Amino acid sequence: PIQTLLDKDLTKINAFIATLSIKHQLCFWHCLRAIKICLAILGRHPAFYNADDAFQEYNWIDRTFVPINQICNRAQFDDTNDLEKETVFATPSGYSFCPAPHRSQALHIFTKHFCKHPLLPGCDDRYCVAKEIHDDAVHEMYMFCYQRGLRELWGYMWTLWYYLKKWQLWARSTSPYLCRL
């Protein structure tokens, strides 16, 4: 085989990578299922989002647009010593990881990004290379989250899906082949 489809089980993924030199891609159904489950848990806080890493890759990303539980309480500390800053973990009343009206839109955007491939023209009949597809996808998801104030959703999507190492596990555009699902 030249490519395998897997669920999001890292043990399986690592075993395949260690034994076979082929492309491994997460199954579309498993990707959607994982995201839907995460979005349905209203009080969930995303894994740590490293805004500096995201900014290093894309300098247009706002370093202060981080999940609520990572916002630093700078008023108590001198700004010259970053190591002493505390992270606020208090959850404001009415907190929601991703409000219901935005969930289907986020899934639609993710689905579009999953399906893009250099061998397929985009909506504008333009063909893109894999890096362009990734850059455009990151920008679209970031702007969707940023314009709606969805800090938690952006932290989750970057950390678990759009960060390049994660992107390579699920995006069709990372393979020179078109896999039939």
mmCIF file of C-alpha atoms in Angstrom:
data_model
loop_
_atom_site.group_PDB
_atom_site.id
_atom_site.type_symbol
_atom_site.label_atom_id
_atom_site.label_comp_id
_atom_site.label_asym_id
_atom_site.label_seq_id
_atom_site.Cartn_x
_atom_site.Cartn_y
_atom_site.Cartn_z
ATOM 1 C CA PRO A 1 0.000 0.000 0.000
ATOM 2 C CA ILE A 2 1.043 3.609 -0.535
ATOM 3 C CA GLN A 3 -1.292 5.095 2.080
ATOM 4 C CA THR A 4 -3.279 3.988 5.111
ATOM 5 C CA LEU A 5 -6.347 5.448 6.781
ATOM 6 C CA LEU A 6 -6.369 5.362 10.577
ATOM 7 C CA ASP A 7 -8.406 6.625 13.483
ATOM 8 C CA LYS A 8 -6.838 9.154 15.869
ATOM 9 C CA ASP A 9 -5.139 6.476 17.994
ATOM 10 C CA LEU A 10 -1.540 7.691 18.358
ATOM 11 C CA THR A 11 -0.348 4.210 19.331
ATOM 12 C CA LYS A 12 -1.481 2.827 15.969
ATOM 13 C CA ILE A 13 -0.135 5.824 14.088
ATOM 14 C CA ASN A 14 3.292 5.535 15.739
ATOM 15 C CA ALA A 15 3.389 1.773 15.109
ATOM 16 C CA PHE A 16 2.646 2.272 11.410
ATOM 17 C CA ILE A 17 5.217 5.046 11.112
ATOM 18 C CA ALA A 18 7.857 2.894 12.802
ATOM 19 C CA THR A 19 7.248 -0.154 10.593
ATOM 20 C CA LEU A 20 6.020 1.122 7.227
ATOM 21 C CA SER A 21 7.383 3.939 5.104
ATOM 22 C CA ILE A 22 4.030 4.984 3.677
ATOM 23 C CA LYS A 23 1.687 7.949 4.136
ATOM 24 C CA HIS A 24 -0.703 7.696 7.064
ATOM 25 C CA GLN A 25 -3.839 9.756 7.073
ATOM 26 C CA LEU A 26 -6.565 10.073 9.650
ATOM 27 C CA CYS A 27 -9.953 8.867 8.516
ATOM 28 C CA PHE A 28 -12.365 11.693 7.669
ATOM 29 C CA TRP A 29 -15.159 10.174 9.765
ATOM 30 C CA HIS A 30 -12.878 9.855 12.804
ATOM 31 C CA CYS A 31 -11.665 13.454 12.396
ATOM 32 C CA LEU A 32 -15.201 14.828 12.288
ATOM 33 C CA ARG A 33 -16.251 12.650 15.199
ATOM 34 C CA ALA A 34 -13.330 13.871 17.344
ATOM 35 C CA ILE A 35 -14.104 17.525 16.604
ATOM 36 C CA LYS A 36 -17.860 17.115 17.153
ATOM 37 C CA ILE A 37 -17.258 15.469 20.528
ATOM 38 C CA CYS A 38 -14.905 18.268 21.572
ATOM 39 C CA LEU A 39 -17.288 21.005 20.450
ATOM 40 C CA ALA A 40 -20.187 19.397 22.319
ATOM 41 C CA ILE A 41 -18.442 19.674 25.703
ATOM 42 C CA LEU A 42 -19.364 23.248 26.574
ATOM 43 C CA GLY A 43 -17.141 23.787 29.634
ATOM 44 C CA ARG A 44 -14.039 22.189 28.136
ATOM 45 C CA HIS A 45 -10.734 24.051 28.103
ATOM 46 C CA PRO A 46 -8.413 23.261 25.179
ATOM 47 C CA ALA A 47 -4.921 21.846 25.556
ATOM 48 C CA PHE A 48 -2.199 24.447 26.041
ATOM 49 C CA TYR A 49 -1.956 26.700 22.978
ATOM 50 C CA ASN A 50 1.511 28.081 22.298
ATOM 51 C CA ALA A 51 0.800 31.428 20.652
ATOM 52 C CA ASP A 52 4.512 32.089 20.140
ATOM 53 C CA ASP A 53 4.875 28.928 18.031
ATOM 54 C CA ALA A 54 1.856 29.920 15.956
ATOM 55 C CA PHE A 55 3.244 33.459 15.543
ATOM 56 C CA GLN A 56 6.646 32.114 14.456
ATOM 57 C CA GLU A 57 4.955 30.205 11.661
ATOM 58 C CA TYR A 58 2.463 32.967 10.771
ATOM 59 C CA ASN A 59 3.457 36.465 11.866
ATOM 60 C CA TRP A 60 -0.061 37.819 11.291
ATOM 61 C CA ILE A 61 -1.420 35.740 14.210
ATOM 62 C CA ASP A 62 -2.219 37.864 17.271
ATOM 63 C CA ARG A 63 -0.152 36.521 20.195
ATOM 64 C CA THR A 64 -2.735 37.828 22.658
ATOM 65 C CA PHE A 65 -5.593 35.845 21.098
ATOM 66 C CA VAL A 66 -5.271 32.862 23.436
ATOM 67 C CA PRO A 67 -7.804 30.712 25.297
ATOM 68 C CA ILE A 68 -9.339 32.376 28.333
ATOM 69 C CA ASN A 69 -7.590 30.032 30.764
ATOM 70 C CA GLN A 70 -4.196 31.177 29.415
ATOM 71 C CA ILE A 71 -4.693 34.914 29.725
ATOM 72 C CA CYS A 72 -1.944 36.236 31.989
ATOM 73 C CA ASN A 73 -2.750 38.398 34.953
ATOM 74 C CA ARG A 74 -0.135 41.055 34.181
ATOM 75 C CA ALA A 75 -1.411 43.658 36.623
ATOM 76 C CA GLN A 76 0.151 41.837 39.594
ATOM 77 C CA PHE A 77 3.639 41.373 38.145
ATOM 78 C CA ASP A 78 6.446 43.359 36.629
ATOM 79 C CA ASP A 79 6.403 42.856 32.840
ATOM 80 C CA THR A 80 10.176 42.394 32.758
ATOM 81 C CA ASN A 81 9.992 38.887 34.251
ATOM 82 C CA ASP A 82 7.791 36.668 32.083
ATOM 83 C CA LEU A 83 8.512 33.597 34.204
ATOM 84 C CA GLU A 84 6.563 34.924 37.186
ATOM 85 C CA LYS A 85 3.285 35.560 35.380
ATOM 86 C CA GLU A 86 0.297 33.573 36.524
ATOM 87 C CA THR A 87 -2.266 32.022 34.276
ATOM 88 C CA VAL A 88 -5.851 32.702 35.240
ATOM 89 C CA PHE A 89 -7.919 29.517 35.344
ATOM 90 C CA ALA A 90 -11.194 31.008 36.492
ATOM 91 C CA THR A 91 -13.973 30.372 34.028
ATOM 92 C CA PRO A 92 -16.338 33.284 33.484
ATOM 93 C CA SER A 93 -20.032 32.622 33.890
ATOM 94 C CA GLY A 94 -21.655 31.701 30.598
ATOM 95 C CA TYR A 95 -18.377 30.259 29.300
ATOM 96 C CA SER A 96 -18.740 28.001 26.287
ATOM 97 C CA PHE A 97 -15.907 26.307 24.416
ATOM 98 C CA CYS A 98 -17.699 26.928 21.117
ATOM 99 C CA PRO A 99 -21.211 28.400 21.123
ATOM 100 C CA ALA A 100 -23.750 26.340 19.169
ATOM 101 C CA PRO A 101 -24.273 28.817 16.292
ATOM 102 C CA HIS A 102 -20.591 28.474 15.286
ATOM 103 C CA ARG A 103 -20.165 24.688 15.450
ATOM 104 C CA SER A 104 -21.573 23.747 12.058
ATOM 105 C CA GLN A 105 -19.632 26.580 10.383
ATOM 106 C CA ALA A 106 -16.374 25.399 11.982
ATOM 107 C CA LEU A 107 -17.051 21.814 10.858
ATOM 108 C CA HIS A 108 -17.833 23.015 7.342
ATOM 109 C CA ILE A 109 -14.540 24.922 7.159
ATOM 110 C CA PHE A 110 -12.610 21.927 8.507
ATOM 111 C CA THR A 111 -14.290 19.637 5.965
ATOM 112 C CA LYS A 112 -13.322 21.982 3.135
ATOM 113 C CA HIS A 113 -9.720 21.997 4.343
ATOM 114 C CA PHE A 114 -9.663 18.218 4.716
ATOM 115 C CA CYS A 115 -10.729 17.723 1.088
ATOM 116 C CA LYS A 116 -8.405 20.218 -0.624
ATOM 117 C CA HIS A 117 -5.607 18.750 -2.725
ATOM 118 C CA PRO A 118 -3.026 20.121 -5.182
ATOM 119 C CA LEU A 119 -4.508 17.969 -7.963
ATOM 120 C CA LEU A 120 -7.982 19.482 -7.478
ATOM 121 C CA PRO A 121 -8.899 23.041 -8.428
ATOM 122 C CA GLY A 122 -10.334 25.277 -5.742
ATOM 123 C CA CYS A 123 -13.585 27.246 -5.926
ATOM 124 C CA ASP A 124 -11.831 29.836 -8.071
ATOM 125 C CA ASP A 125 -10.590 27.130 -10.519
ATOM 126 C CA ARG A 126 -7.047 27.731 -9.269
ATOM 127 C CA TYR A 127 -4.637 24.920 -8.393
ATOM 128 C CA CYS A 128 -2.504 25.391 -5.285
ATOM 129 C CA VAL A 129 0.599 23.665 -3.973
ATOM 130 C CA ALA A 130 0.354 21.882 -0.614
ATOM 131 C CA LYS A 131 2.001 24.717 1.372
ATOM 132 C CA GLU A 132 -0.412 27.251 -0.104
ATOM 133 C CA ILE A 133 -3.353 25.053 0.855
ATOM 134 C CA HIS A 134 -2.086 24.820 4.433
ATOM 135 C CA ASP A 135 -1.387 28.557 4.674
ATOM 136 C CA ASP A 136 -4.824 29.446 3.290
ATOM 137 C CA ALA A 137 -6.528 26.940 5.592
ATOM 138 C CA VAL A 138 -4.768 28.276 8.698
ATOM 139 C CA HIS A 139 -5.684 31.816 7.717
ATOM 140 C CA GLU A 140 -9.328 30.956 7.078
ATOM 141 C CA MET A 141 -9.784 29.036 10.341
ATOM 142 C CA TYR A 142 -7.917 31.669 12.347
ATOM 143 C CA MET A 143 -9.963 34.531 10.889
ATOM 144 C CA PHE A 144 -13.197 32.614 11.474
ATOM 145 C CA CYS A 145 -12.271 32.220 15.146
ATOM 146 C CA TYR A 146 -10.725 35.669 15.585
ATOM 147 C CA GLN A 147 -13.631 37.612 14.092
ATOM 148 C CA ARG A 148 -16.077 35.782 16.364
ATOM 149 C CA GLY A 149 -13.919 35.881 19.512
ATOM 150 C CA LEU A 150 -13.638 32.075 19.601
ATOM 151 C CA ARG A 151 -10.363 31.918 21.517
ATOM 152 C CA GLU A 152 -10.837 28.382 22.796
ATOM 153 C CA LEU A 153 -11.801 27.044 19.393
ATOM 154 C CA TRP A 154 -8.716 28.580 17.779
ATOM 155 C CA GLY A 155 -6.433 27.196 20.510
ATOM 156 C CA TYR A 156 -7.949 23.745 20.019
ATOM 157 C CA MET A 157 -7.895 23.823 16.203
ATOM 158 C CA TRP A 158 -4.287 25.035 16.019
ATOM 159 C CA THR A 159 -2.913 22.731 18.685
ATOM 160 C CA LEU A 160 -4.637 19.525 17.592
ATOM 161 C CA TRP A 161 -5.356 20.047 13.885
ATOM 162 C CA TYR A 162 -3.691 22.992 12.093
ATOM 163 C CA TYR A 163 -0.181 22.978 13.573
ATOM 164 C CA LEU A 164 1.966 21.578 10.734
ATOM 165 C CA LYS A 165 2.829 18.281 12.466
ATOM 166 C CA LYS A 166 -0.863 17.637 13.125
ATOM 167 C CA TRP A 167 -1.936 18.920 9.691
ATOM 168 C CA GLN A 168 0.265 16.282 8.060
ATOM 169 C CA LEU A 169 -1.751 13.541 9.774
ATOM 170 C CA TRP A 170 -5.139 14.472 8.369
ATOM 171 C CA ALA A 171 -5.011 16.854 5.404
ATOM 172 C CA ARG A 172 -5.306 15.210 1.981
ATOM 173 C CA SER A 173 -3.086 17.921 0.534
ATOM 174 C CA THR A 174 -0.039 16.457 2.292
ATOM 175 C CA SER A 175 -0.001 13.420 -0.002
ATOM 176 C CA PRO A 176 0.901 13.430 -3.685
ATOM 177 C CA TYR A 177 -1.844 10.842 -4.176
ATOM 178 C CA LEU A 178 -5.592 11.226 -4.100
ATOM 179 C CA CYS A 179 -7.051 8.688 -1.748
ATOM 180 C CA ARG A 180 -10.555 7.435 -2.521
ATOM 181 C CA LEU A 181 -12.605 7.297 0.632
#
